[in-house]
Every structure is written in structure tokens, then in C-alpha cells.
């Protein structure tokens, strides 16, 4: 097996632990904020509620329960899929999240895919672009573009894109636009800052792989740059890129929330902003847990892809089983297999096997 079962179980256990810690931290922080949503919602004099009625509402919502009791109630509800009820509207939080999640998911996926495309294009052209001629300036500019993209605030970029492409050039409409057209500017707003760290890591990784010995040897044998990029450089440079992709997922969630607020999209970002305004803790807690769940799943997938892409990270048990299956080969074949495996970082152990006949004769002599 490529993946070790014990490694998979450990990673799943760590993912569950991260979710539990994130839920606990969010619950504690929301509980420490002075006041509560029930008081902010129902103590308004314009509603005309008596203190007795407010007390009944607080008892019904569990606002006066102990901290530990509310924690256990919330945790049990989350484990069973019951996120509670919104303090502001009284609707089930799961219903509110279900209605807003598809819009945010579409924006996050489109922004993520666009960011990957931008990052790969920037990294490839910055490392394989023309070193001389007019286009050499473009290569140098693209090499510094990631640093510029990282420093751009998401909300400012959204306003700038709307001003330029909608109000000045009239290319994309932000008023009465169709579903596809309304997704263009928010997608770019999410993708541009997100592509910057990925492009930076890819540029550095590709440069390091280009300077390695096996690439120079392959180049000396007559391999073209395109063949090297596709078959050798890309596979060896992708691991650091996978790592940064998992790490920037949190930035993707934050960028989607801010972008939806800027463009007025009905998604998780809009209901989060409203929940912060009205101290609607059940919605805020559900948003934190869902965002953490997505982050954990993405990083878990990234971790499980490592041994599939890089044979050096596969379990020792799998390598040992391959070694046992090769023990019937003779001495020259073993030496060739050992050299080939060593070139990709795998050590084939032949110590337990009897020495080949030629080697035995040499030792006896």
C-alpha cells in the first residue's frame, strides 16, 4: 500500500482534535465578549417586552445557563448536526448556513482554481521566460509580481476592480448582472492575493530543481526544456506548492467573506457580517466550525497526497515488501535495481539475503 494505515488513522485523529480545539476556542472567545445577543435583541424598549418576558426568553434560549452547560449543549448539537437557532431571526442556523453556503462555495472554488492557474503561469514564465530580448523585462516583472499581490488588501482590490472594469471601462456589470458575470470580479478579487504566495513558492522550488544535478545530466543528454518541465521539474517542485496551498486555505475563506461583503453577495460573508453586528453567536460559532472543517479537510488531503507523489515519503513497510519481492534476482540485477531506487531516495535492503555466487567466491578467495 502507498499509504500506511497507521499514518492515515493518526492524521484523521489529529483532524478531529483540531476541530474540537477550534470549536472550544471559538466558544470561549465568544463567551468572553461582554453582553449577549439575547439582551441586544429583546431588551430594545421599542419592542415593549417586560423584564419577565425577557427572562422567559433567556431561560428558553439557555442564555442564563452555566458556561460549561452551554458548552456541552452546543458541542452535542454540533455533533448531531444541530447548530441551534439564530438570536436575531429565530431561524435554524443550519437552514441559514445551507442557504448561504452554495454561493460561497462557488466563489471559493472559482477563486481557488483561478489562483492556481495564475500562480502556475507566473511561476513558469518567471523561470522559463526569455532571458534576453524585449520579453526579458516581462520575466523580471513577473518575478516581482507575487510580492506586490501579497500586499494588496482584498477589500481595496475589490473596490478597484469594480471602479475600473465596471464603471470606467464597462466590461463587467455589477448591477443586474447574470450569475456568471456577477462572479467574474469577485473571483479575481479572491484569486489575485491568493496566487501570490503559491507563485512565490513555485518560483523558488522550480529554481532549486533546475539547479539540481539530475536536471543538468538530463539536459546534457539532449532533453528539451518543455520535456524537463513536464516530466522532471514539475513533479519535484510540486511538493512545496502543495504545502502552501494547504496553508493559504484560511486566507481563501477570509478573502471570500470580505469579497462577498464588498460585492453584496448573499453568502457566508454577508451573514457573518450581520451576525457580528447583532451578536448572533450561534451563527458565528457555526461559521468558525465550518471554515475550520474546510481547512482541516484541505490539509488532510494535501498530507495524504505527499506519499503518492513522492516515493521517498511512502511507508517503510511498503518499501520492504517491494524489496522482498525482488530477492530472487541475481547480483547484477540487484545492483542495477539498487542504483535506480537510490536515485529516487529509496534504499533496497539486501542484507538478509545470501550473497550472489560471484560475490561468495570472491569472499572465499
mmCIF file of C-alpha atoms in Angstrom:
data_model
loop_
_atom_site.group_PDB
_atom_site.id
_atom_site.type_symbol
_atom_site.label_atom_id
_atom_site.label_comp_id
_atom_site.label_asym_id
_atom_site.label_seq_id
_atom_site.Cartn_x
_atom_site.Cartn_y
_atom_site.Cartn_z
ATOM 1 C CA UNK A 1 0.000 0.000 0.000
ATOM 2 C CA UNK A 2 1.177 3.506 -0.826
ATOM 3 C CA UNK A 3 -0.443 4.950 2.321
ATOM 4 C CA UNK A 4 0.302 3.456 5.701
ATOM 5 C CA UNK A 5 -2.917 2.640 7.588
ATOM 6 C CA UNK A 6 -1.425 3.790 10.885
ATOM 7 C CA UNK A 7 -0.408 7.119 9.331
ATOM 8 C CA UNK A 8 -3.939 7.585 7.960
ATOM 9 C CA UNK A 9 -5.518 6.888 11.369
ATOM 10 C CA UNK A 10 -3.134 9.313 13.103
ATOM 11 C CA UNK A 11 -3.893 12.076 10.619
ATOM 12 C CA UNK A 12 -7.652 11.554 10.991
ATOM 13 C CA UNK A 13 -7.288 11.693 14.772
ATOM 14 C CA UNK A 14 -5.318 14.944 14.510
ATOM 15 C CA UNK A 15 -8.009 16.411 12.264
ATOM 16 C CA UNK A 16 -10.727 15.611 14.800
ATOM 17 C CA UNK A 17 -8.606 17.119 17.591
ATOM 18 C CA UNK A 18 -8.097 20.342 15.615
ATOM 19 C CA UNK A 19 -11.850 20.644 15.063
ATOM 20 C CA UNK A 20 -12.530 20.159 18.774
ATOM 21 C CA UNK A 21 -9.910 22.735 19.776
ATOM 22 C CA UNK A 22 -11.211 25.239 17.230
ATOM 23 C CA UNK A 23 -14.773 24.816 18.490
ATOM 24 C CA UNK A 24 -13.657 25.208 22.107
ATOM 25 C CA UNK A 25 -11.539 28.296 21.394
ATOM 26 C CA UNK A 26 -14.326 29.961 19.398
ATOM 27 C CA UNK A 27 -16.887 29.200 22.107
ATOM 28 C CA UNK A 28 -14.666 30.616 24.861
ATOM 29 C CA UNK A 29 -13.832 33.796 22.923
ATOM 30 C CA UNK A 30 -17.472 34.451 22.028
ATOM 31 C CA UNK A 31 -18.500 33.846 25.646
ATOM 32 C CA UNK A 32 -15.919 36.330 26.962
ATOM 33 C CA UNK A 33 -17.357 39.215 24.919
ATOM 34 C CA UNK A 34 -19.431 41.463 27.244
ATOM 35 C CA UNK A 35 -23.179 41.237 26.822
ATOM 36 C CA UNK A 36 -25.068 38.725 24.725
ATOM 37 C CA UNK A 37 -27.259 38.607 21.661
ATOM 38 C CA UNK A 38 -30.478 37.927 23.561
ATOM 39 C CA UNK A 39 -30.170 41.143 25.543
ATOM 40 C CA UNK A 40 -29.156 43.119 22.466
ATOM 41 C CA UNK A 41 -32.132 41.748 20.529
ATOM 42 C CA UNK A 42 -35.003 41.717 23.025
ATOM 43 C CA UNK A 43 -34.113 44.435 25.552
ATOM 44 C CA UNK A 44 -34.878 47.127 22.992
ATOM 45 C CA UNK A 45 -37.569 49.402 24.503
ATOM 46 C CA UNK A 46 -39.293 49.708 21.134
ATOM 47 C CA UNK A 47 -40.320 46.037 21.407
ATOM 48 C CA UNK A 48 -42.238 46.723 24.618
ATOM 49 C CA UNK A 49 -41.233 43.485 26.364
ATOM 50 C CA UNK A 50 -41.428 43.314 30.126
ATOM 51 C CA UNK A 51 -38.489 42.096 32.245
ATOM 52 C CA UNK A 52 -40.440 38.901 32.978
ATOM 53 C CA UNK A 53 -40.889 38.196 29.273
ATOM 54 C CA UNK A 54 -37.196 38.832 28.625
ATOM 55 C CA UNK A 55 -36.306 36.487 31.481
ATOM 56 C CA UNK A 56 -38.528 33.776 29.944
ATOM 57 C CA UNK A 57 -36.783 34.216 26.580
ATOM 58 C CA UNK A 58 -33.374 33.972 28.223
ATOM 59 C CA UNK A 59 -34.429 30.789 30.014
ATOM 60 C CA UNK A 60 -35.835 29.282 26.810
ATOM 61 C CA UNK A 61 -32.654 30.058 24.850
ATOM 62 C CA UNK A 62 -30.329 28.893 27.649
ATOM 63 C CA UNK A 63 -28.637 32.287 27.898
ATOM 64 C CA UNK A 64 -28.598 32.087 31.723
ATOM 65 C CA UNK A 65 -27.137 28.561 31.867
ATOM 66 C CA UNK A 66 -23.630 27.996 33.164
ATOM 67 C CA UNK A 67 -20.716 28.268 30.775
ATOM 68 C CA UNK A 68 -19.991 24.566 30.891
ATOM 69 C CA UNK A 69 -23.641 23.667 30.384
ATOM 70 C CA UNK A 70 -23.892 25.860 27.300
ATOM 71 C CA UNK A 71 -20.625 24.395 26.005
ATOM 72 C CA UNK A 72 -21.823 20.792 26.351
ATOM 73 C CA UNK A 73 -25.192 21.668 24.800
ATOM 74 C CA UNK A 74 -23.550 23.379 21.829
ATOM 75 C CA UNK A 75 -20.971 20.622 21.346
ATOM 76 C CA UNK A 76 -23.641 17.912 21.451
ATOM 77 C CA UNK A 77 -25.730 19.848 18.964
ATOM 78 C CA UNK A 78 -22.821 20.240 16.549
ATOM 79 C CA UNK A 79 -22.028 16.535 16.727
ATOM 80 C CA UNK A 80 -25.633 15.752 15.782
ATOM 81 C CA UNK A 81 -25.892 18.451 13.103
ATOM 82 C CA UNK A 82 -27.975 20.841 15.210
ATOM 83 C CA UNK A 83 -26.298 24.278 15.188
ATOM 84 C CA UNK A 84 -29.000 25.936 17.279
ATOM 85 C CA UNK A 85 -31.152 28.920 16.374
ATOM 86 C CA UNK A 86 -30.319 32.463 15.314
ATOM 87 C CA UNK A 87 -30.857 35.029 18.061
ATOM 88 C CA UNK A 88 -31.747 37.709 15.520
ATOM 89 C CA UNK A 89 -34.220 35.860 13.284
ATOM 90 C CA UNK A 90 -35.131 32.763 15.284
ATOM 91 C CA UNK A 91 -34.483 30.549 12.261
ATOM 92 C CA UNK A 92 -32.393 27.397 12.493
ATOM 93 C CA UNK A 93 -28.708 28.145 11.942
ATOM 94 C CA UNK A 94 -28.366 25.061 9.756
ATOM 95 C CA UNK A 95 -31.085 26.441 7.450
ATOM 96 C CA UNK A 96 -29.365 29.835 7.225
ATOM 97 C CA UNK A 97 -25.968 28.249 6.537
ATOM 98 C CA UNK A 98 -27.403 25.852 3.942
ATOM 99 C CA UNK A 99 -28.962 28.745 2.035
ATOM 100 C CA UNK A 100 -25.759 30.827 2.046
ATOM 101 C CA UNK A 101 -23.132 28.096 1.607
ATOM 102 C CA UNK A 102 -23.603 27.316 -2.128
ATOM 103 C CA UNK A 103 -22.859 30.912 -3.155
ATOM 104 C CA UNK A 104 -19.705 31.000 -1.025
ATOM 105 C CA UNK A 105 -18.629 27.547 -2.229
ATOM 106 C CA UNK A 106 -18.902 28.605 -5.883
ATOM 107 C CA UNK A 107 -16.871 31.758 -5.180
ATOM 108 C CA UNK A 108 -14.240 29.852 -3.191
ATOM 109 C CA UNK A 109 -13.821 27.127 -5.829
ATOM 110 C CA UNK A 110 -13.659 29.549 -8.757
ATOM 111 C CA UNK A 111 -11.227 31.805 -6.870
ATOM 112 C CA UNK A 112 -9.071 28.848 -5.850
ATOM 113 C CA UNK A 113 -8.847 27.419 -9.382
ATOM 114 C CA UNK A 114 -8.116 30.861 -10.852
ATOM 115 C CA UNK A 115 -5.412 31.449 -8.234
ATOM 116 C CA UNK A 116 -3.731 28.152 -9.119
ATOM 117 C CA UNK A 117 -3.772 28.991 -12.834
ATOM 118 C CA UNK A 118 -2.349 32.458 -12.185
ATOM 119 C CA UNK A 119 0.329 31.092 -9.856
ATOM 120 C CA UNK A 120 1.463 28.412 -12.315
ATOM 121 C CA UNK A 121 1.562 30.856 -15.246
ATOM 122 C CA UNK A 122 3.537 33.413 -13.241
ATOM 123 C CA UNK A 123 5.971 30.807 -11.908
ATOM 124 C CA UNK A 124 6.588 29.138 -15.288
ATOM 125 C CA UNK A 125 7.096 32.400 -17.171
ATOM 126 C CA UNK A 126 9.268 33.849 -14.400
ATOM 127 C CA UNK A 127 11.581 30.812 -14.534
ATOM 128 C CA UNK A 128 11.338 29.700 -18.201
ATOM 129 C CA UNK A 129 10.585 33.001 -19.890
ATOM 130 C CA UNK A 130 13.028 34.568 -22.370
ATOM 131 C CA UNK A 131 16.195 35.748 -20.634
ATOM 132 C CA UNK A 132 17.072 38.135 -23.454
ATOM 133 C CA UNK A 133 15.108 40.363 -25.780
ATOM 134 C CA UNK A 134 12.027 42.517 -25.190
ATOM 135 C CA UNK A 135 10.189 39.823 -23.234
ATOM 136 C CA UNK A 136 13.017 39.556 -20.714
ATOM 137 C CA UNK A 137 11.587 42.611 -18.952
ATOM 138 C CA UNK A 138 8.265 40.852 -18.626
ATOM 139 C CA UNK A 139 10.059 37.940 -16.989
ATOM 140 C CA UNK A 140 11.714 40.225 -14.439
ATOM 141 C CA UNK A 141 8.398 41.961 -13.728
ATOM 142 C CA UNK A 142 6.591 38.661 -13.181
ATOM 143 C CA UNK A 143 9.329 37.612 -10.793
ATOM 144 C CA UNK A 144 8.387 40.523 -8.516
ATOM 145 C CA UNK A 145 4.613 40.371 -9.065
ATOM 146 C CA UNK A 146 3.907 37.930 -6.165
ATOM 147 C CA UNK A 147 5.342 40.381 -3.631
ATOM 148 C CA UNK A 148 3.008 43.077 -4.994
ATOM 149 C CA UNK A 149 -0.043 40.810 -4.949
ATOM 150 C CA UNK A 150 0.532 39.800 -1.325
ATOM 151 C CA UNK A 151 0.491 43.420 -0.154
ATOM 152 C CA UNK A 152 -2.855 44.277 -1.788
ATOM 153 C CA UNK A 153 -5.798 44.383 0.686
ATOM 154 C CA UNK A 154 -8.745 42.311 -0.509
ATOM 155 C CA UNK A 155 -11.399 44.974 0.093
ATOM 156 C CA UNK A 156 -9.323 47.627 -1.729
ATOM 157 C CA UNK A 157 -8.746 45.314 -4.687
ATOM 158 C CA UNK A 158 -12.486 44.596 -4.940
ATOM 159 C CA UNK A 159 -13.336 48.292 -4.984
ATOM 160 C CA UNK A 160 -10.558 48.985 -7.533
ATOM 161 C CA UNK A 161 -11.696 46.211 -9.882
ATOM 162 C CA UNK A 162 -15.290 47.413 -9.693
ATOM 163 C CA UNK A 163 -14.255 51.000 -10.406
ATOM 164 C CA UNK A 164 -12.023 50.137 -13.372
ATOM 165 C CA UNK A 165 -13.762 47.232 -15.122
ATOM 166 C CA UNK A 166 -17.355 48.147 -14.326
ATOM 167 C CA UNK A 167 -17.727 51.916 -14.002
ATOM 168 C CA UNK A 168 -14.791 53.107 -16.144
ATOM 169 C CA UNK A 169 -14.463 50.504 -18.914
ATOM 170 C CA UNK A 170 -17.937 48.996 -18.712
ATOM 171 C CA UNK A 171 -16.616 45.498 -19.438
ATOM 172 C CA UNK A 172 -18.255 43.736 -16.499
ATOM 173 C CA UNK A 173 -21.512 44.879 -14.958
ATOM 174 C CA UNK A 174 -22.067 44.782 -11.211
ATOM 175 C CA UNK A 175 -25.699 45.935 -11.421
ATOM 176 C CA UNK A 176 -28.339 43.427 -12.571
ATOM 177 C CA UNK A 177 -25.609 41.075 -13.802
ATOM 178 C CA UNK A 178 -26.187 37.420 -14.589
ATOM 179 C CA UNK A 179 -24.825 34.638 -12.368
ATOM 180 C CA UNK A 180 -21.679 34.134 -14.478
ATOM 181 C CA UNK A 181 -20.963 37.836 -14.989
ATOM 182 C CA UNK A 182 -21.526 38.618 -11.321
ATOM 183 C CA UNK A 183 -18.866 36.020 -10.445
ATOM 184 C CA UNK A 184 -16.035 37.496 -12.559
ATOM 185 C CA UNK A 185 -14.872 40.389 -10.378
ATOM 186 C CA UNK A 186 -15.337 38.580 -7.025
ATOM 187 C CA UNK A 187 -13.328 35.643 -8.390
ATOM 188 C CA UNK A 188 -10.447 37.919 -9.411
ATOM 189 C CA UNK A 189 -10.618 39.678 -6.050
ATOM 190 C CA UNK A 190 -10.165 36.363 -4.251
ATOM 191 C CA UNK A 191 -7.652 34.861 -6.703
ATOM 192 C CA UNK A 192 -5.090 37.659 -7.073
ATOM 193 C CA UNK A 193 -3.880 37.827 -3.417
ATOM 194 C CA UNK A 194 -4.207 34.053 -3.072
ATOM 195 C CA UNK A 195 -1.998 33.330 -6.086
ATOM 196 C CA UNK A 196 0.918 35.370 -4.724
ATOM 197 C CA UNK A 197 2.299 33.006 -2.028
ATOM 198 C CA UNK A 198 1.737 29.975 -4.260
ATOM 199 C CA UNK A 199 3.647 31.628 -7.110
ATOM 200 C CA UNK A 200 6.488 32.645 -4.789
ATOM 201 C CA UNK A 201 6.965 29.101 -3.526
ATOM 202 C CA UNK A 202 6.737 27.620 -7.023
ATOM 203 C CA UNK A 203 9.302 30.055 -8.409
ATOM 204 C CA UNK A 204 11.772 29.213 -5.652
ATOM 205 C CA UNK A 205 11.113 25.481 -5.918
ATOM 206 C CA UNK A 206 11.458 25.405 -9.710
ATOM 207 C CA UNK A 207 14.713 27.381 -9.494
ATOM 208 C CA UNK A 208 16.147 24.909 -6.954
ATOM 209 C CA UNK A 209 15.146 21.895 -9.057
ATOM 210 C CA UNK A 210 16.648 23.475 -12.178
ATOM 211 C CA UNK A 211 19.995 23.761 -10.380
ATOM 212 C CA UNK A 212 19.997 20.125 -9.228
ATOM 213 C CA UNK A 213 22.381 17.573 -10.664
ATOM 214 C CA UNK A 214 19.914 15.175 -12.243
ATOM 215 C CA UNK A 215 18.343 18.016 -14.266
ATOM 216 C CA UNK A 216 21.767 19.053 -15.578
ATOM 217 C CA UNK A 217 22.521 15.465 -16.551
ATOM 218 C CA UNK A 218 19.193 15.124 -18.345
ATOM 219 C CA UNK A 219 19.772 18.431 -20.123
ATOM 220 C CA UNK A 220 23.213 17.248 -21.235
ATOM 221 C CA UNK A 221 21.579 14.177 -22.775
ATOM 222 C CA UNK A 222 19.585 16.473 -25.056
ATOM 223 C CA UNK A 223 16.226 16.812 -23.285
ATOM 224 C CA UNK A 224 14.251 19.924 -24.192
ATOM 225 C CA UNK A 225 13.141 22.486 -21.617
ATOM 226 C CA UNK A 226 9.474 21.599 -22.156
ATOM 227 C CA UNK A 227 10.146 17.892 -21.611
ATOM 228 C CA UNK A 228 12.149 18.652 -18.470
ATOM 229 C CA UNK A 229 9.424 20.920 -17.114
ATOM 230 C CA UNK A 230 6.638 18.389 -17.654
ATOM 231 C CA UNK A 231 8.413 15.151 -16.723
ATOM 232 C CA UNK A 232 11.059 16.173 -14.182
ATOM 233 C CA UNK A 233 10.900 19.698 -12.799
ATOM 234 C CA UNK A 234 7.149 19.910 -12.228
ATOM 235 C CA UNK A 235 6.931 16.683 -10.241
ATOM 236 C CA UNK A 236 9.853 17.578 -7.996
ATOM 237 C CA UNK A 237 8.715 21.187 -7.488
ATOM 238 C CA UNK A 238 5.074 20.443 -6.713
ATOM 239 C CA UNK A 239 5.509 19.321 -3.072
ATOM 240 C CA UNK A 240 6.308 22.783 -1.649
ATOM 241 C CA UNK A 241 3.423 24.106 -3.733
ATOM 242 C CA UNK A 242 1.062 21.589 -2.152
ATOM 243 C CA UNK A 243 2.205 22.682 1.292
ATOM 244 C CA UNK A 244 1.491 26.353 0.668
ATOM 245 C CA UNK A 245 -1.865 25.520 -0.942
ATOM 246 C CA UNK A 246 -2.975 23.899 2.300
ATOM 247 C CA UNK A 247 -1.714 26.814 4.368
ATOM 248 C CA UNK A 248 -3.407 29.561 2.327
ATOM 249 C CA UNK A 249 -6.849 27.956 2.532
ATOM 250 C CA UNK A 250 -7.575 30.065 5.604
ATOM 251 C CA UNK A 251 -6.795 33.153 3.533
ATOM 252 C CA UNK A 252 -9.216 31.859 0.896
ATOM 253 C CA UNK A 253 -12.048 31.721 3.450
ATOM 254 C CA UNK A 254 -11.248 35.180 4.822
ATOM 255 C CA UNK A 255 -10.965 36.616 1.314
ATOM 256 C CA UNK A 256 -14.311 35.132 0.316
ATOM 257 C CA UNK A 257 -16.010 36.648 3.370
ATOM 258 C CA UNK A 258 -14.604 40.137 2.690
ATOM 259 C CA UNK A 259 -15.287 39.875 -1.052
ATOM 260 C CA UNK A 260 -18.927 38.930 -0.512
ATOM 261 C CA UNK A 261 -19.333 41.939 1.754
ATOM 262 C CA UNK A 262 -17.792 44.280 -0.847
ATOM 263 C CA UNK A 263 -19.888 42.971 -3.749
ATOM 264 C CA UNK A 264 -23.061 42.347 -1.729
ATOM 265 C CA UNK A 265 -23.239 38.628 -2.483
ATOM 266 C CA UNK A 266 -25.673 36.578 -0.434
ATOM 267 C CA UNK A 267 -23.221 34.139 1.097
ATOM 268 C CA UNK A 268 -21.433 33.213 4.281
ATOM 269 C CA UNK A 269 -19.640 36.573 4.291
ATOM 270 C CA UNK A 270 -22.870 38.566 4.387
ATOM 271 C CA UNK A 271 -24.470 36.537 7.184
ATOM 272 C CA UNK A 272 -21.182 36.661 9.131
ATOM 273 C CA UNK A 273 -21.102 40.461 8.932
ATOM 274 C CA UNK A 274 -24.727 40.606 10.068
ATOM 275 C CA UNK A 275 -24.057 38.143 12.893
ATOM 276 C CA UNK A 276 -21.153 40.256 14.165
ATOM 277 C CA UNK A 277 -23.349 43.350 14.157
ATOM 278 C CA UNK A 278 -26.159 41.664 16.087
ATOM 279 C CA UNK A 279 -24.008 39.491 18.366
ATOM 280 C CA UNK A 280 -25.571 36.367 16.883
ATOM 281 C CA UNK A 281 -23.161 33.880 18.478
ATOM 282 C CA UNK A 282 -24.773 30.650 17.181
ATOM 283 C CA UNK A 283 -24.187 31.762 13.575
ATOM 284 C CA UNK A 284 -20.643 32.935 14.311
ATOM 285 C CA UNK A 285 -19.799 29.647 16.011
ATOM 286 C CA UNK A 286 -21.190 27.650 13.086
ATOM 287 C CA UNK A 287 -19.204 29.719 10.574
ATOM 288 C CA UNK A 288 -15.970 29.196 12.530
ATOM 289 C CA UNK A 289 -16.504 25.432 12.727
ATOM 290 C CA UNK A 290 -17.390 25.122 9.034
ATOM 291 C CA UNK A 291 -14.350 27.187 7.985
ATOM 292 C CA UNK A 292 -12.111 25.096 10.263
ATOM 293 C CA UNK A 293 -13.590 21.897 8.850
ATOM 294 C CA UNK A 294 -12.778 23.003 5.300
ATOM 295 C CA UNK A 295 -9.252 23.986 6.333
ATOM 296 C CA UNK A 296 -8.667 20.634 8.041
ATOM 297 C CA UNK A 297 -10.021 18.646 5.081
ATOM 298 C CA UNK A 298 -7.834 20.510 2.571
ATOM 299 C CA UNK A 299 -4.696 19.998 4.677
ATOM 300 C CA UNK A 300 -5.568 16.340 5.250
ATOM 301 C CA UNK A 301 -5.863 15.794 1.500
ATOM 302 C CA UNK A 302 -2.537 17.567 0.967
ATOM 303 C CA UNK A 303 -0.828 15.372 3.575
ATOM 304 C CA UNK A 304 -2.214 12.207 2.002
ATOM 305 C CA UNK A 305 -1.031 13.293 -1.459
ATOM 306 C CA UNK A 306 2.613 13.560 -0.341
ATOM 307 C CA UNK A 307 3.431 9.815 -0.369
ATOM 308 C CA UNK A 308 1.522 9.364 -3.633
ATOM 309 C CA UNK A 309 3.600 12.000 -5.427
ATOM 310 C CA UNK A 310 6.963 11.394 -3.722
ATOM 311 C CA UNK A 311 8.031 7.761 -3.347
ATOM 312 C CA UNK A 312 10.553 8.749 -0.649
ATOM 313 C CA UNK A 313 7.706 9.533 1.740
ATOM 314 C CA UNK A 314 5.981 6.194 1.444
ATOM 315 C CA UNK A 315 5.902 3.822 4.379
ATOM 316 C CA UNK A 316 8.933 1.668 5.121
ATOM 317 C CA UNK A 317 6.666 -1.342 5.249
ATOM 318 C CA UNK A 318 5.645 -0.820 1.616
ATOM 319 C CA UNK A 319 9.260 -0.424 0.522
ATOM 320 C CA UNK A 320 10.222 -3.563 2.463
ATOM 321 C CA UNK A 321 7.507 -5.591 0.736
ATOM 322 C CA UNK A 322 8.828 -4.455 -2.630
ATOM 323 C CA UNK A 323 12.353 -5.451 -1.574
ATOM 324 C CA UNK A 324 11.207 -8.956 -0.583
ATOM 325 C CA UNK A 325 9.536 -9.396 -3.954
ATOM 326 C CA UNK A 326 12.848 -8.675 -5.694
ATOM 327 C CA UNK A 327 15.081 -11.062 -3.755
ATOM 328 C CA UNK A 328 15.038 -13.717 -6.442
ATOM 329 C CA UNK A 329 17.161 -11.570 -8.783
ATOM 330 C CA UNK A 330 20.849 -12.191 -9.351
ATOM 331 C CA UNK A 331 23.724 -9.918 -8.317
ATOM 332 C CA UNK A 332 23.954 -7.596 -11.370
ATOM 333 C CA UNK A 333 20.180 -7.126 -11.439
ATOM 334 C CA UNK A 334 20.172 -6.301 -7.749
ATOM 335 C CA UNK A 335 22.905 -3.730 -8.179
ATOM 336 C CA UNK A 336 21.020 -2.086 -11.045
ATOM 337 C CA UNK A 337 17.778 -2.027 -9.051
ATOM 338 C CA UNK A 338 19.563 -0.624 -6.002
ATOM 339 C CA UNK A 339 21.099 2.186 -8.038
ATOM 340 C CA UNK A 340 17.775 3.027 -9.645
ATOM 341 C CA UNK A 341 15.957 3.057 -6.304
ATOM 342 C CA UNK A 342 18.682 5.179 -4.708
ATOM 343 C CA UNK A 343 18.210 7.828 -7.400
ATOM 344 C CA UNK A 344 14.687 8.441 -6.058
ATOM 345 C CA UNK A 345 15.659 8.129 -2.411
ATOM 346 C CA UNK A 346 14.650 4.506 -1.718
ATOM 347 C CA UNK A 347 17.096 2.123 -0.024
ATOM 348 C CA UNK A 348 16.606 -1.518 -1.035
ATOM 349 C CA UNK A 349 17.931 -3.711 1.766
ATOM 350 C CA UNK A 350 19.542 -6.983 0.638
ATOM 351 C CA UNK A 351 21.341 -7.748 3.900
ATOM 352 C CA UNK A 352 19.151 -10.679 4.846
ATOM 353 C CA UNK A 353 19.744 -12.423 1.529
ATOM 354 C CA UNK A 354 22.619 -14.756 0.763
ATOM 355 C CA UNK A 355 25.306 -13.148 -1.335
ATOM 356 C CA UNK A 356 25.290 -13.931 -5.055
ATOM 357 C CA UNK A 357 27.504 -16.767 -6.183
ATOM 358 C CA UNK A 358 30.107 -14.484 -7.751
ATOM 359 C CA UNK A 359 30.405 -12.404 -4.568
ATOM 360 C CA UNK A 360 30.653 -15.567 -2.427
ATOM 361 C CA UNK A 361 33.561 -16.841 -4.453
ATOM 362 C CA UNK A 362 35.342 -13.519 -4.110
ATOM 363 C CA UNK A 363 34.897 -13.558 -0.310
ATOM 364 C CA UNK A 364 36.147 -17.175 -0.039
ATOM 365 C CA UNK A 365 39.183 -16.270 -2.093
#
